[in-house]
Amino acid sequence: MEINALKIHPKDNVAVAIKPLKAGDRILGVASDLLIAGQDIPKNHKLALEEISIGGKIIKYGESIGLATKTIQPGQWVHTHNLKAED
């Protein structure tokens, strides 16, 4: 099985899909290989590595890139439908 996602920084709570992922695919290349894609995730898009609560910071590159607008479960796609810029 090939790596299909990368966690860029140790503090990150998201990984980046390096290949298109289908719902149900096992996420390989992050700390836990028990993570499953919750829905289809396009290549180069983010997916949650842990539960992120409403208002929780989305951490990529070790820095906050925005806030969750709803609870995001591990393996779910993180994008404009559930992420907003910090004020």
Short mmCIF file of C-alpha atoms in Angstrom, two decimals, residues 4-37:
data_model
loop_
_atom_site.label_atom_id
_atom_site.label_comp_id
_atom_site.label_asym_id
_atom_site.label_seq_id
_atom_site.Cartn_x
_atom_site.Cartn_y
_atom_site.Cartn_z
CA ASN A 4 -1.62 8.80 0.13
CA ALA A 5 -1.45 11.66 2.66
CA LEU A 6 1.20 13.71 4.45
CA LYS A 7 1.26 15.43 7.81
CA ILE A 8 3.56 18.38 7.19
CA HIS A 9 4.35 19.54 10.75
CA PRO A 10 4.15 17.66 14.08
CA LYS A 11 1.61 20.20 15.45
CA ASP A 12 -0.75 19.84 12.46
CA ASN A 13 -4.28 18.54 12.98
CA VAL A 14 -4.77 18.14 9.22
CA ALA A 15 -2.90 16.21 6.55
CA VAL A 16 -2.72 16.80 2.80
CA ALA A 17 -3.99 14.18 0.35
CA ILE A 18 -1.19 13.51 -2.14
CA LYS A 19 -3.55 11.40 -4.26
CA PRO A 20 -7.31 11.64 -4.78
CA LEU A 21 -9.03 9.74 -1.96
CA LYS A 22 -12.34 7.91 -2.14
CA ALA A 23 -14.72 7.62 0.80
CA GLY A 24 -13.66 4.57 2.78
CA ASP A 25 -10.00 4.64 1.70
CA ARG A 26 -7.49 3.99 4.48
CA ILE A 27 -5.23 7.02 5.01
CA LEU A 28 -1.58 5.98 4.81
CA GLY A 29 1.39 8.23 5.62
CA VAL A 30 0.15 9.82 8.84
CA ALA A 31 0.71 8.73 12.46
CA SER A 32 -2.27 6.37 12.55
CA ASP A 33 -3.06 3.97 9.74
CA LEU A 34 -6.52 3.45 11.24
CA LEU A 35 -7.78 6.69 9.72
CA ILE A 36 -10.43 6.31 6.99
CA ALA A 37 -11.49 8.97 4.47
#
